[in-house]
């Protein structure tokens, strides 16, 4: 990367797939002419494990990603088609609403006894159910308007354990599904394993991908 900077050559950049903020950075780097690779964090983890290296702080993780990029030369990323980018935005909103609905349902079983609070939670759950249904209809309409998306959705639904709702979210997160050689590669790309690591000043569980979380909501 430093060599590219000194010679005014495009930088070869590599990052883990981390969601919206990573996506925005990838678009920016691509638009100014740099080569970008976005890699499933599980691949980075397996690579560092194979070298018996730790990967539990930001600095060490950055060095591991750079080493992976230099030695493994992952395929270059290209921005998805506009219809995919639209789908991603809507499905991520859907995922947010589903998570909020789950949190509200959990609150109902957490021992709350105040009738006003209970009524408020139930009212919000009803609203979320309505909003989720509306978004799902919008997403399906968007998919139906694009034959390639509809074809890929049908293919995903044919995989055991993947329902229509999960397929919607996966379609928004995956690159071109035709790049995968088999079902196993699709499943591997979609899922991330939670792992404890140190980031910044706190220890947290690694954030799961939108795809992985959606698999609990067929």
Tab-separated table of C-alpha atoms in Angstrom:
chain	number	residue	atom	x	y	z
A	1	UNK	CA	0.000	0.000	0.000
A	2	UNK	CA	2.829	2.409	0.817
A	3	UNK	CA	4.572	1.576	-2.429
A	4	UNK	CA	1.443	2.360	-4.368
A	5	UNK	CA	1.131	5.652	-2.530
A	6	UNK	CA	4.698	6.721	-3.291
A	7	UNK	CA	4.465	5.877	-6.985
A	8	UNK	CA	0.946	7.261	-7.415
A	9	UNK	CA	-0.214	3.782	-8.373
A	10	UNK	CA	-3.692	2.575	-7.351
A	11	UNK	CA	-3.659	0.993	-3.907
A	12	UNK	CA	-4.622	-2.646	-3.432
A	13	UNK	CA	-6.990	-2.549	-0.466
A	14	UNK	CA	-8.590	-5.410	1.404
A	15	UNK	CA	-11.239	-5.294	4.120
A	16	UNK	CA	-13.506	-7.606	6.037
A	17	UNK	CA	-17.198	-7.605	5.177
A	18	UNK	CA	-18.555	-5.564	8.086
A	19	UNK	CA	-21.763	-4.000	6.830
A	20	UNK	CA	-22.831	-0.507	5.877
A	21	UNK	CA	-19.752	1.456	6.963
A	22	UNK	CA	-17.412	-0.926	5.188
A	23	UNK	CA	-19.599	-0.759	2.097
A	24	UNK	CA	-19.405	3.033	1.975
A	25	UNK	CA	-15.613	2.900	2.234
A	26	UNK	CA	-15.452	0.284	-0.531
A	27	UNK	CA	-17.576	2.437	-2.847
A	28	UNK	CA	-15.378	5.466	-2.140
A	29	UNK	CA	-12.106	3.619	-2.773
A	30	UNK	CA	-13.486	2.055	-5.950
A	31	UNK	CA	-14.726	5.392	-7.283
A	32	UNK	CA	-11.303	7.034	-6.875
A	33	UNK	CA	-9.605	4.209	-8.737
A	34	UNK	CA	-8.274	1.813	-6.104
A	35	UNK	CA	-8.525	-1.985	-6.263
A	36	UNK	CA	-10.772	-3.313	-3.497
A	37	UNK	CA	-11.323	-6.793	-2.066
A	38	UNK	CA	-14.021	-7.531	0.519
A	39	UNK	CA	-13.477	-10.787	2.382
A	40	UNK	CA	-15.633	-12.876	4.708
A	41	UNK	CA	-14.111	-12.430	8.207
A	42	UNK	CA	-14.261	-16.202	8.649
A	43	UNK	CA	-11.669	-16.586	5.871
A	44	UNK	CA	-9.364	-14.152	7.645
A	45	UNK	CA	-9.865	-15.996	10.917
A	46	UNK	CA	-9.065	-19.372	9.339
A	47	UNK	CA	-5.990	-17.878	7.678
A	48	UNK	CA	-4.625	-16.451	10.925
A	49	UNK	CA	-5.475	-19.645	12.815
A	50	UNK	CA	-3.519	-21.670	10.251
A	51	UNK	CA	-0.490	-19.490	10.964
A	52	UNK	CA	-1.025	-19.831	14.738
A	53	UNK	CA	-1.369	-16.068	14.916
A	54	UNK	CA	-3.543	-14.052	17.291
A	55	UNK	CA	-6.136	-11.746	15.803
A	56	UNK	CA	-7.747	-10.114	18.818
A	57	UNK	CA	-6.903	-6.400	18.599
A	58	UNK	CA	-7.511	-3.807	15.907
A	59	UNK	CA	-3.811	-3.414	15.064
A	60	UNK	CA	-3.129	-7.144	14.862
A	61	UNK	CA	-6.311	-7.682	12.845
A	62	UNK	CA	-5.294	-4.962	10.366
A	63	UNK	CA	-1.885	-6.571	9.896
A	64	UNK	CA	-3.521	-9.986	9.424
A	65	UNK	CA	-5.855	-8.613	6.741
A	66	UNK	CA	-2.933	-6.943	4.947
A	67	UNK	CA	-0.935	-10.182	5.051
A	68	UNK	CA	-3.937	-12.142	3.777
A	69	UNK	CA	-4.427	-9.693	0.913
A	70	UNK	CA	-0.754	-9.821	-0.056
A	71	UNK	CA	-0.391	-13.615	0.020
A	72	UNK	CA	-3.844	-14.866	-0.977
A	73	UNK	CA	-4.765	-12.219	-3.572
A	74	UNK	CA	-8.549	-12.397	-3.042
A	75	UNK	CA	-10.756	-11.509	-6.018
A	76	UNK	CA	-11.431	-7.854	-6.659
A	77	UNK	CA	-14.738	-6.374	-5.564
A	78	UNK	CA	-17.032	-4.599	-7.972
A	79	UNK	CA	-20.045	-2.499	-6.968
A	80	UNK	CA	-23.303	-4.441	-7.210
A	81	UNK	CA	-25.944	-3.532	-9.758
A	82	UNK	CA	-28.252	-0.654	-8.732
A	83	UNK	CA	-31.149	-3.025	-8.062
A	84	UNK	CA	-28.958	-5.002	-5.647
A	85	UNK	CA	-27.913	-1.863	-3.802
A	86	UNK	CA	-31.563	-0.838	-3.443
A	87	UNK	CA	-32.445	-4.321	-2.220
A	88	UNK	CA	-29.652	-4.228	0.358
A	89	UNK	CA	-30.882	-0.953	1.841
A	90	UNK	CA	-34.455	-2.212	2.172
A	91	UNK	CA	-33.553	-5.635	3.536
A	92	UNK	CA	-31.253	-4.134	6.147
A	93	UNK	CA	-34.131	-1.961	7.284
A	94	UNK	CA	-36.291	-5.093	7.416
A	95	UNK	CA	-33.673	-6.831	9.520
A	96	UNK	CA	-33.596	-3.883	11.923
A	97	UNK	CA	-37.363	-4.051	12.393
A	98	UNK	CA	-37.260	-7.816	12.947
A	99	UNK	CA	-34.607	-7.376	15.633
A	100	UNK	CA	-36.621	-4.651	17.344
A	101	UNK	CA	-39.717	-6.861	17.282
A	102	UNK	CA	-37.733	-9.639	18.964
A	103	UNK	CA	-36.479	-7.254	21.644
A	104	UNK	CA	-39.999	-6.058	22.388
A	105	UNK	CA	-41.302	-9.623	22.650
A	106	UNK	CA	-38.493	-10.422	25.062
A	107	UNK	CA	-39.481	-7.439	27.195
A	108	UNK	CA	-42.974	-8.887	27.573
A	109	UNK	CA	-41.500	-11.992	29.188
A	110	UNK	CA	-38.946	-10.155	31.332
A	111	UNK	CA	-41.218	-9.755	34.344
A	112	UNK	CA	-42.715	-6.350	33.550
A	113	UNK	CA	-45.996	-5.935	35.456
A	114	UNK	CA	-46.936	-2.308	34.804
A	115	UNK	CA	-50.068	-2.431	32.598
A	116	UNK	CA	-49.219	0.860	30.894
A	117	UNK	CA	-45.770	-0.402	29.894
A	118	UNK	CA	-47.185	-3.736	28.751
A	119	UNK	CA	-49.805	-1.981	26.620
A	120	UNK	CA	-47.121	0.245	25.091
A	121	UNK	CA	-44.948	-2.752	24.211
A	122	UNK	CA	-47.868	-4.626	22.663
A	123	UNK	CA	-48.833	-1.563	20.639
A	124	UNK	CA	-45.286	-1.232	19.333
A	125	UNK	CA	-45.149	-4.933	18.446
A	126	UNK	CA	-48.372	-4.570	16.448
A	127	UNK	CA	-46.896	-1.571	14.630
A	128	UNK	CA	-43.668	-3.455	13.895
A	129	UNK	CA	-45.589	-6.441	12.541
A	130	UNK	CA	-47.410	-4.095	10.178
A	131	UNK	CA	-44.215	-2.378	9.047
A	132	UNK	CA	-42.432	-5.699	8.528
A	133	UNK	CA	-45.282	-6.963	6.360
A	134	UNK	CA	-45.232	-3.774	4.284
A	135	UNK	CA	-41.474	-3.947	3.755
A	136	UNK	CA	-41.616	-7.627	2.830
A	137	UNK	CA	-44.239	-6.816	0.199
A	138	UNK	CA	-42.084	-3.969	-1.154
A	139	UNK	CA	-39.035	-6.232	-1.276
A	140	UNK	CA	-40.885	-9.002	-3.061
A	141	UNK	CA	-42.271	-6.513	-5.567
A	142	UNK	CA	-38.739	-5.225	-6.195
A	143	UNK	CA	-37.451	-8.771	-6.710
A	144	UNK	CA	-40.324	-9.635	-9.039
A	145	UNK	CA	-39.452	-6.636	-11.226
A	146	UNK	CA	-35.947	-8.009	-11.875
A	147	UNK	CA	-35.861	-11.485	-13.474
A	148	UNK	CA	-32.301	-12.224	-12.321
A	149	UNK	CA	-33.215	-11.480	-8.706
A	150	UNK	CA	-36.344	-13.606	-8.960
A	151	UNK	CA	-34.334	-16.500	-10.396
A	152	UNK	CA	-31.770	-16.272	-7.612
A	153	UNK	CA	-34.491	-16.089	-4.968
A	154	UNK	CA	-36.063	-19.275	-6.304
A	155	UNK	CA	-32.644	-20.936	-6.206
A	156	UNK	CA	-32.014	-19.896	-2.601
A	157	UNK	CA	-35.452	-21.034	-1.438
A	158	UNK	CA	-34.696	-24.469	-2.892
A	159	UNK	CA	-31.909	-24.823	-0.283
A	160	UNK	CA	-33.081	-26.650	2.838
A	161	UNK	CA	-33.555	-24.247	5.754
A	162	UNK	CA	-33.824	-21.059	3.682
A	163	UNK	CA	-37.258	-19.479	3.478
A	164	UNK	CA	-38.444	-16.527	1.428
A	165	UNK	CA	-37.649	-13.937	4.089
A	166	UNK	CA	-34.124	-15.242	4.579
A	167	UNK	CA	-33.625	-15.410	0.809
A	168	UNK	CA	-34.606	-11.743	0.519
A	169	UNK	CA	-31.907	-10.682	2.963
A	170	UNK	CA	-29.262	-12.986	1.523
A	171	UNK	CA	-29.899	-11.593	-1.970
A	172	UNK	CA	-29.159	-8.106	-0.688
A	173	UNK	CA	-25.884	-9.165	0.933
A	174	UNK	CA	-24.343	-11.671	-1.472
A	175	UNK	CA	-22.311	-10.780	-4.543
A	176	UNK	CA	-23.434	-12.333	-7.833
A	177	UNK	CA	-24.709	-15.742	-6.768
A	178	UNK	CA	-23.432	-17.261	-10.011
A	179	UNK	CA	-19.856	-16.771	-8.771
A	180	UNK	CA	-20.368	-19.590	-6.274
A	181	UNK	CA	-19.630	-23.135	-7.368
A	182	UNK	CA	-21.976	-24.901	-4.954
A	183	UNK	CA	-24.517	-24.447	-2.172
A	184	UNK	CA	-21.851	-24.905	0.484
A	185	UNK	CA	-19.998	-21.814	-0.716
A	186	UNK	CA	-23.192	-19.752	-0.547
A	187	UNK	CA	-23.878	-20.866	3.022
A	188	UNK	CA	-20.254	-20.311	4.055
A	189	UNK	CA	-20.236	-16.793	2.611
A	190	UNK	CA	-23.535	-15.888	4.241
A	191	UNK	CA	-22.672	-16.958	7.789
A	192	UNK	CA	-20.205	-15.540	10.309
A	193	UNK	CA	-19.296	-17.228	13.582
A	194	UNK	CA	-19.444	-15.152	16.773
A	195	UNK	CA	-16.012	-14.941	18.360
A	196	UNK	CA	-14.719	-12.942	21.318
A	197	UNK	CA	-12.080	-10.393	20.416
A	198	UNK	CA	-10.687	-7.099	21.637
A	199	UNK	CA	-11.643	-4.038	19.607
A	200	UNK	CA	-10.736	-0.559	20.735
A	201	UNK	CA	-10.917	-0.600	24.525
A	202	UNK	CA	-13.567	-3.257	25.095
A	203	UNK	CA	-14.048	-6.967	24.555
A	204	UNK	CA	-17.106	-7.810	22.451
A	205	UNK	CA	-18.529	-10.656	20.444
A	206	UNK	CA	-17.812	-10.353	16.752
A	207	UNK	CA	-20.858	-8.976	14.980
A	208	UNK	CA	-22.692	-11.590	12.972
A	209	UNK	CA	-23.590	-10.836	9.385
A	210	UNK	CA	-27.085	-9.769	8.356
A	211	UNK	CA	-27.317	-13.034	6.468
A	212	UNK	CA	-26.443	-15.174	9.469
A	213	UNK	CA	-28.969	-13.449	11.708
A	214	UNK	CA	-31.695	-13.727	9.102
A	215	UNK	CA	-31.336	-17.502	9.005
A	216	UNK	CA	-33.251	-17.617	12.283
A	217	UNK	CA	-36.229	-15.973	10.540
A	218	UNK	CA	-37.296	-18.145	7.556
